[in-house]
PDB file of C-alpha atoms in Angstrom:
ATOM      1  CA  MET P 249     109.691 153.825 115.787  1.00 82.00           C
ATOM      2  CA  ILE P 250     112.129 154.429 113.020  1.00 89.00           C
ATOM      3  CA  ARG P 251     111.345 157.516 111.153  1.00 91.00           C
ATOM      4  CA  LYS P 252     114.643 158.471 109.319  1.00 96.00           C
ATOM      5  CA  VAL P 253     117.694 156.790 107.831  1.00 97.00           C
ATOM      6  CA  ILE P 254     120.723 159.167 107.566  1.00 98.00           C
ATOM      7  CA  GLY P 255     124.023 158.291 105.696  1.00 98.00           C
ATOM      8  CA  ILE P 256     127.159 160.297 106.790  1.00 98.00           C
ATOM      9  CA  TYR P 257     130.342 159.449 104.991  1.00 98.00           C
ATOM     10  CA  PHE P 258     134.078 160.390 104.351  1.00 97.00           C
ATOM     11  CA  SER P 259     134.652 159.882 100.593  1.00 94.00           C
ATOM     12  CA  PRO P 260     137.566 161.956  99.121  1.00 90.00           C
ATOM     13  CA  VAL P 261     137.281 160.160  95.657  1.00 85.00           C
ATOM     14  CA  GLY P 262     133.539 159.325  95.614  1.00 89.00           C
ATOM     15  CA  GLY P 263     133.310 155.572  95.968  1.00 90.00           C
ATOM     16  CA  THR P 264     132.533 155.342  99.783  1.00 94.00           C
ATOM     17  CA  GLU P 265     129.742 158.084  99.024  1.00 94.00           C
ATOM     18  CA  ILE P 266     128.009 155.791  96.562  1.00 93.00           C
ATOM     19  CA  MET P 267     128.332 152.681  98.848  1.00 95.00           C
ATOM     20  CA  THR P 268     126.733 154.641 101.538  1.00 97.00           C
ATOM     21  CA  GLU P 269     123.887 156.020  99.605  1.00 96.00           C
ATOM     22  CA  ARG P 270     123.197 152.574  98.377  1.00 96.00           C
ATOM     23  CA  LEU P 271     123.028 151.230 101.928  1.00 98.00           C
ATOM     24  CA  VAL P 272     120.853 154.128 103.108  1.00 98.00           C
ATOM     25  CA  SER P 273     118.302 153.571 100.118  1.00 97.00           C
ATOM     26  CA  GLY P 274     118.252 149.854 100.669  1.00 97.00           C
ATOM     27  CA  ILE P 275     117.766 149.986 104.360  1.00 97.00           C
ATOM     28  CA  ALA P 276     115.117 152.600 104.010  1.00 96.00           C
ATOM     29  CA  ALA P 277     113.096 150.731 101.238  1.00 95.00           C
ATOM     30  CA  ALA P 278     113.125 147.492 103.316  1.00 93.00           C
ATOM     31  CA  LEU P 279     111.994 149.448 106.531  1.00 93.00           C
ATOM     32  CA  ASN P 280     109.232 151.160 104.618  1.00 90.00           C
ATOM     33  CA  ASP P 281     107.462 147.818 103.961  1.00 82.00           C
ATOM     34  CA  CYS P 282     106.580 147.537 107.592  1.00 78.00           C
ATOM     35  CA  SER P 283     106.360 151.193 108.565  1.00 77.00           C
ATOM     36  CA  PRO P 284     102.963 153.037 109.068  1.00 80.00           C
ATOM     37  CA  GLU P 285     104.753 156.287 108.089  1.00 85.00           C
ATOM     38  CA  LYS P 286     107.197 156.807 105.068  1.00 90.00           C
ATOM     39  CA  ILE P 287     110.675 156.720 106.201  1.00 93.00           C
ATOM     40  CA  THR P 288     112.720 159.822 105.021  1.00 96.00           C
ATOM     41  CA  THR P 289     116.395 159.555 104.009  1.00 97.00           C
ATOM     42  CA  GLU P 290     119.182 161.948 103.904  1.00 97.00           C
ATOM     43  CA  CYS P 291     123.027 161.660 103.052  1.00 98.00           C
ATOM     44  CA  MET P 292     125.876 164.068 104.003  1.00 97.00           C
ATOM     45  CA  ASP P 293     129.600 164.343 103.970  1.00 97.00           C
ATOM     46  CA  LEU P 294     131.222 164.399 107.328  1.00 95.00           C
ATOM     47  CA  SER P 295     132.640 167.711 106.667  1.00 91.00           C
ATOM     48  CA  GLU P 296     128.980 169.041 107.014  1.00 92.00           C
ATOM     49  CA  THR P 297     128.131 167.383 110.130  1.00 90.00           C
ATOM     50  CA  LYS P 298     129.695 169.225 112.752  1.00 86.00           C
ATOM     51  CA  GLY P 299     127.441 169.429 115.829  1.00 89.00           C
ATOM     52  CA  LEU P 300     125.055 166.823 114.478  1.00 95.00           C
ATOM     53  CA  ARG P 301     122.957 165.145 117.079  1.00 96.00           C
ATOM     54  CA  LEU P 302     120.950 161.991 116.169  1.00 96.00           C
ATOM     55  CA  ASP P 303     118.012 160.435 118.227  1.00 93.00           C
ATOM     56  CA  GLU P 304     116.598 157.034 118.697  1.00 88.00           C
ATOM     57  CA  GLU P 305     114.087 157.505 115.831  1.00 92.00           C
ATOM     58  CA  THR P 306     116.956 157.801 113.303  1.00 95.00           C
ATOM     59  CA  ILE P 307     119.142 155.003 111.807  1.00 96.00           C
ATOM     60  CA  ALA P 308     122.728 156.079 110.805  1.00 98.00           C
ATOM     61  CA  VAL P 309     124.887 154.564 108.195  1.00 98.00           C
ATOM     62  CA  ILE P 310     128.409 155.469 108.626  1.00 98.00           C
ATOM     63  CA  GLY P 311     130.719 155.082 105.655  1.00 98.00           C
ATOM     64  CA  MET P 312     134.545 155.431 105.519  1.00 96.00           C
ATOM     65  CA  PRO P 313     137.225 154.142 103.055  1.00 94.00           C
ATOM     66  CA  ALA P 314     140.045 151.761 104.321  1.00 91.00           C
ATOM     67  CA  TYR P 315     143.478 152.964 103.155  1.00 86.00           C
ATOM     68  CA  ILE P 316     146.040 150.104 103.645  1.00 82.00           C
ATOM     69  CA  GLY P 317     143.833 148.505 106.188  1.00 86.00           C
ATOM     70  CA  LYS P 318     143.287 151.530 108.312  1.00 88.00           C
ATOM     71  CA  LEU P 319     140.740 154.487 108.509  1.00 91.00           C
ATOM     72  CA  PRO P 320     141.931 157.920 107.378  1.00 91.00           C
ATOM     73  CA  LEU P 321     142.572 160.188 110.273  1.00 90.00           C
ATOM     74  CA  PRO P 322     140.562 163.232 108.699  1.00 92.00           C
ATOM     75  CA  GLY P 323     137.399 161.062 108.567  1.00 94.00           C
ATOM     76  CA  MET P 324     137.933 159.788 112.161  1.00 94.00           C
ATOM     77  CA  ASP P 325     138.404 163.386 113.341  1.00 94.00           C
ATOM     78  CA  ALA P 326     135.169 164.545 111.646  1.00 95.00           C
ATOM     79  CA  LEU P 327     132.963 161.777 113.012  1.00 97.00           C
ATOM     80  CA  ARG P 328     134.095 162.554 116.503  1.00 95.00           C
ATOM     81  CA  SER P 329     131.990 165.756 116.196  1.00 96.00           C
ATOM     82  CA  VAL P 330     128.771 163.719 115.722  1.00 97.00           C
ATOM     83  CA  ALA P 331     126.665 162.798 118.718  1.00 97.00           C
ATOM     84  CA  GLY P 332     125.162 159.337 118.252  1.00 96.00           C
ATOM     85  CA  SER P 333     122.789 159.755 121.261  1.00 94.00           C
ATOM     86  CA  SER P 334     122.182 155.852 121.403  1.00 93.00           C
ATOM     87  CA  ALA P 335     120.896 155.874 117.771  1.00 95.00           C
ATOM     88  CA  LEU P 336     121.155 152.513 115.857  1.00 95.00           C
ATOM     89  CA  ALA P 337     124.018 152.593 113.391  1.00 97.00           C
ATOM     90  CA  VAL P 338     125.348 150.457 110.438  1.00 98.00           C
ATOM     91  CA  THR P 339     129.150 150.874 109.853  1.00 98.00           C
ATOM     92  CA  ALA P 340     130.563 150.217 106.450  1.00 98.00           C
ATOM     93  CA  VAL P 341     134.176 150.569 104.977  1.00 97.00           C
ATOM     94  CA  SER P 342     135.067 150.422 101.164  1.00 94.00           C
ATOM     95  CA  TYR P 343     138.308 149.015 100.196  1.00 91.00           C
ATOM     96  CA  GLY P 344     140.257 148.616  96.970  1.00 82.00           C
ATOM     97  CA  GLY P 345     143.141 146.384  97.758  1.00 73.00           C
ATOM     98  CA  ARG P 346     143.679 142.798  99.000  1.00 74.00           C
ATOM     99  CA  SER P 347     142.074 143.304 102.368  1.00 83.00           C
ATOM    100  CA  TYR P 348     140.408 146.013 104.579  1.00 90.00           C
ATOM    101  CA  GLY P 349     142.547 145.013 107.450  1.00 88.00           C
ATOM    102  CA  ASN P 350     141.370 146.476 110.769  1.00 91.00           C
ATOM    103  CA  ALA P 351     139.435 149.421 109.405  1.00 93.00           C
ATOM    104  CA  LEU P 352     135.974 147.801 110.011  1.00 95.00           C
ATOM    105  CA  TYR P 353     136.857 146.932 113.651  1.00 94.00           C
ATOM    106  CA  GLU P 354     138.314 150.466 114.228  1.00 94.00           C
ATOM    107  CA  LEU P 355     135.078 152.031 112.728  1.00 96.00           C
ATOM    108  CA  ARG P 356     132.846 149.969 114.944  1.00 96.00           C
ATOM    109  CA  ASP P 357     134.774 151.109 118.039  1.00 95.00           C
ATOM    110  CA  LEU P 358     134.832 154.690 117.031  1.00 96.00           C
ATOM    111  CA  ALA P 359     131.045 154.910 116.222  1.00 97.00           C
ATOM    112  CA  GLU P 360     130.411 153.420 119.776  1.00 96.00           C
ATOM    113  CA  GLU P 361     132.691 156.030 121.231  1.00 96.00           C
ATOM    114  CA  CYS P 362     130.625 158.663 119.588  1.00 97.00           C
ATOM    115  CA  GLY P 363     127.449 157.311 121.287  1.00 97.00           C
ATOM    116  CA  PHE P 364     126.085 155.033 118.575  1.00 97.00           C
ATOM    117  CA  THR P 365     124.694 151.508 119.170  1.00 96.00           C
ATOM    118  CA  VAL P 366     126.278 149.505 116.347  1.00 97.00           C
ATOM    119  CA  VAL P 367     124.136 146.625 115.079  1.00 96.00           C
ATOM    120  CA  GLY P 368     125.939 145.954 111.679  1.00 97.00           C
ATOM    121  CA  ALA P 369     129.157 146.309 110.112  1.00 97.00           C
ATOM    122  CA  GLY P 370     130.184 145.485 106.405  1.00 97.00           C
ATOM    123  CA  ALA P 371     133.350 145.816 104.206  1.00 96.00           C
ATOM    124  CA  PHE P 372     132.777 145.947 100.611  1.00 95.00           C
ATOM    125  CA  ALA P 373     135.230 145.751  97.557  1.00 90.00           C
ATOM    126  CA  ILE P 374     135.455 148.940  95.525  1.00 86.00           C
ATOM    127  CA  SER P 375     137.877 149.899  92.881  1.00 74.00           C
ATOM    128  CA  TYR P 376     138.386 153.508  93.481  1.00 59.00           C
ATOM    129  CA  MET P 377     139.648 154.372  90.003  1.00 52.00           C
ATOM    130  CA  ALA P 378     136.676 152.393  88.488  1.00 47.00           C
ATOM    131  CA  ALA P 379     134.209 154.179  90.677  1.00 49.00           C
ATOM    132  CA  ARG P 380     135.544 157.512  89.254  1.00 51.00           C
ATOM    133  CA  GLY P 381     135.009 156.242  85.571  1.00 50.00           C
ATOM    134  CA  SER P 382     138.645 155.530  84.915  1.00 47.00           C
ATOM    135  CA  SER P 383     139.636 152.960  82.205  1.00 44.00           C
ATOM    136  CA  ARG P 384     142.947 152.372  84.037  1.00 43.00           C
ATOM    137  CA  SER P 385     141.364 149.974  86.446  1.00 41.00           C
ATOM    138  CA  SER P 386     140.549 146.486  85.444  1.00 42.00           C
ATOM    139  CA  ALA P 387     138.757 145.657  88.840  1.00 42.00           C
ATOM    140  CA  PRO P 388     135.072 145.925  89.165  1.00 48.00           C
ATOM    141  CA  GLY P 389     133.812 149.257  90.339  1.00 73.00           C
ATOM    142  CA  MET P 390     131.724 147.975  93.361  1.00 83.00           C
ATOM    143  CA  ASP P 391     130.219 144.916  94.763  1.00 87.00           C
ATOM    144  CA  ILE P 392     126.707 146.036  94.463  1.00 91.00           C
ATOM    145  CA  ALA P 393     125.094 142.579  95.046  1.00 92.00           C
ATOM    146  CA  SER P 394     126.908 142.303  98.466  1.00 94.00           C
ATOM    147  CA  ILE P 395     125.903 145.986  99.377  1.00 95.00           C
ATOM    148  CA  ALA P 396     122.159 145.195  98.597  1.00 96.00           C
ATOM    149  CA  GLU P 397     122.195 141.875 100.423  1.00 96.00           C
ATOM    150  CA  PHE P 398     123.843 143.589 103.620  1.00 97.00           C
ATOM    151  CA  ALA P 399     121.144 146.362 103.511  1.00 97.00           C
ATOM    152  CA  ARG P 400     118.274 143.836 103.406  1.00 95.00           C
ATOM    153  CA  ALA P 401     119.886 141.698 106.318  1.00 95.00           C
ATOM    154  CA  SER P 402     120.645 144.855 108.294  1.00 96.00           C
ATOM    155  CA  SER P 403     117.014 146.177 107.926  1.00 94.00           C
ATOM    156  CA  ALA P 404     115.654 142.843 109.103  1.00 92.00           C
ATOM    157  CA  LYS P 405     117.821 143.077 112.281  1.00 92.00           C
ATOM    158  CA  ILE P 406     116.802 146.861 112.837  1.00 92.00           C
ATOM    159  CA  ARG P 407     113.232 145.980 112.698  1.00 87.00           C
ATOM    160  CA  ARG P 408     113.700 143.464 115.572  1.00 84.00           C
ATOM    161  CA  LEU P 409     115.479 145.973 117.572  1.00 83.00           C
ATOM    162  CA  GLY P 410     114.085 149.494 116.912  1.00 66.00           C
ATOM    163  CA  GLY P 411     110.625 148.859 115.352  1.00 54.00           C
ATOM    164  CA  CYS P 412     108.435 148.918 118.565  1.00 45.00           C
ATOM    165  CA  GLU P 413     107.219 152.264 119.895  1.00 45.00           C
ATOM    166  CA  ILE P 414     107.047 150.884 123.531  1.00 41.00           C
ATOM    167  CA  GLU P 415     110.654 151.233 124.898  1.00 48.00           C
ATOM    168  CA  GLY P 416     110.317 148.383 127.455  1.00 48.00           C
ATOM    169  CA  LEU P 417     109.335 145.973 124.776  1.00 41.00           C
ATOM    170  CA  ARG P 418     112.350 146.583 122.377  1.00 52.00           C
ATOM    171  CA  ILE P 419     115.064 144.034 122.077  1.00 55.00           C
ATOM    172  CA  LYS P 420     118.352 145.108 123.555  1.00 66.00           C
ATOM    173  CA  PRO P 421     121.157 144.453 121.017  1.00 72.00           C
ATOM    174  CA  ALA P 422     124.224 142.432 122.137  1.00 73.00           C
ATOM    175  CA  PRO P 423     127.612 143.955 121.537  1.00 79.00           C
ATOM    176  CA  LEU P 424     128.484 143.586 117.919  1.00 88.00           C
ATOM    177  CA  GLU P 425     131.676 141.286 117.259  1.00 86.00           C
ATOM    178  CA  VAL P 426     133.877 142.449 114.471  1.00 88.00           C
ATOM    179  CA  ARG P 427     137.144 140.737 113.509  1.00 81.00           C
ATOM    180  CA  GLY P 428     140.262 142.944 113.930  1.00 79.00           C
ATOM    181  CA  ARG P 429     142.332 144.929 116.396  1.00 74.00           C
ATOM    182  CA  LYS P 430     143.074 148.538 116.914  1.00 71.00           C
ATOM    183  CA  PRO P 431     145.873 149.525 114.481  1.00 61.00           C
ATOM    184  CA  VAL P 432     148.626 152.086 114.882  1.00 53.00           C
ATOM    185  CA  HIS P 433     148.179 154.883 112.105  1.00 56.00           C
ATOM    186  CA  LYS P 434     150.974 155.598 109.805  1.00 55.00           C
ATOM    187  CA  ILE P 435     149.890 155.356 106.084  1.00 51.00           C
ATOM    188  CA  SER P 436     146.531 156.938 106.875  1.00 49.00           C
ATOM    189  CA  ARG P 437     148.299 160.205 107.632  1.00 52.00           C
ATOM    190  CA  ILE P 438     149.074 160.882 104.080  1.00 53.00           C
ATOM    191  CA  SER P 439     146.622 162.811 101.979  1.00 61.00           C
ATOM    192  CA  PRO P 440     143.324 160.921 101.496  1.00 60.00           C
ATOM    193  CA  GLY P 441     143.375 161.516  97.602  1.00 63.00           C
ATOM    194  CA  ALA P 442     146.962 160.009  97.408  1.00 63.00           C
ATOM    195  CA  ALA P 443     146.076 157.192  99.752  1.00 60.00           C
ATOM    196  CA  ALA P 444     143.113 156.209  97.327  1.00 61.00           C
ATOM    197  CA  ILE P 445     145.284 156.228  94.368  1.00 61.00           C
ATOM    198  CA  ALA P 446     147.984 154.057  96.188  1.00 58.00           C
ATOM    199  CA  GLN P 447     145.339 151.684  97.304  1.00 55.00           C
ATOM    200  CA  ASP P 448     143.972 151.222  93.830  1.00 59.00           C
ATOM    201  CA  ILE P 449     147.620 150.462  92.455  1.00 56.00           C
ATOM    202  CA  ILE P 450     148.188 147.784  95.203  1.00 51.00           C
ATOM    203  CA  GLY P 451     144.735 146.366  94.332  1.00 52.00           C
ATOM    204  CA  ARG P 452     145.783 145.895  90.775  1.00 53.00           C
ATOM    205  CA  LEU P 453     149.052 144.305  91.830  1.00 46.00           C
ATOM    206  CA  VAL P 454     147.792 141.738  94.121  1.00 48.00           C
ATOM    207  CA  LEU P 455     146.712 138.316  92.769  1.00 41.00           C
ATOM    208  CA  ARG P 456     143.740 137.725  95.049  1.00 43.00           C
ATOM    209  CA  ARG P 457     141.282 140.040  96.618  1.00 49.00           C
ATOM    210  CA  LYS P 458     139.300 139.410  99.752  1.00 59.00           C
ATOM    211  CA  SER P 459     135.615 139.235  99.098  1.00 75.00           C
ATOM    212  CA  SER P 460     133.167 141.632 100.763  1.00 87.00           C
ATOM    213  CA  GLU P 461     131.924 140.588 104.143  1.00 90.00           C
ATOM    214  CA  TRP P 462     129.849 141.650 107.026  1.00 89.00           C
ATOM    215  CA  PHE P 463     128.908 141.028 110.748  1.00 93.00           C
ATOM    216  CA  LEU P 464     125.357 141.293 112.170  1.00 90.00           C
TER     217      LEU P 464
END
């Protein structure tokens, strides 16, 4: 039985933290509707998770920003210190430019390497400057509606997969298909703060931004 939803994130400028917290609260609220016990929640920065080990009664929401279509290396290194222990996980990336590139595909793979069972993956448009309250960005701060809808859809899948206390009766999840490929890191090696600012500048220059999307 699911007893806790925990959010772990890498968020140098704050937007990914907000996205992760919204997903955690949305998933927990939906699961509480059918749980005999109140589901607890917790969110923490990946810098505070060294040695963290999850269990099968915990759902993880893993949030990372996409910088020029790739995950930042400091966030990847931090996630590698977490032991998923087969816990169900929902992965999410925030992006401020035209596309999230291969970041979501890469985060799915990395989470599975850490021992998580990934059952959902979403990418959400966020203007990093707007999320920080800057008037210099004309883009919407965050795709709140899509985040809420993804949380509801993810919780419905989690109920089917992890809601039964009898292990033998649980539905085994099929491997999650996410569009993308393993990228070669270059731009993500620069300072995360500088990368976020560069991402926002690029986002304001492009004519069309890709909409938020997810895979379940």
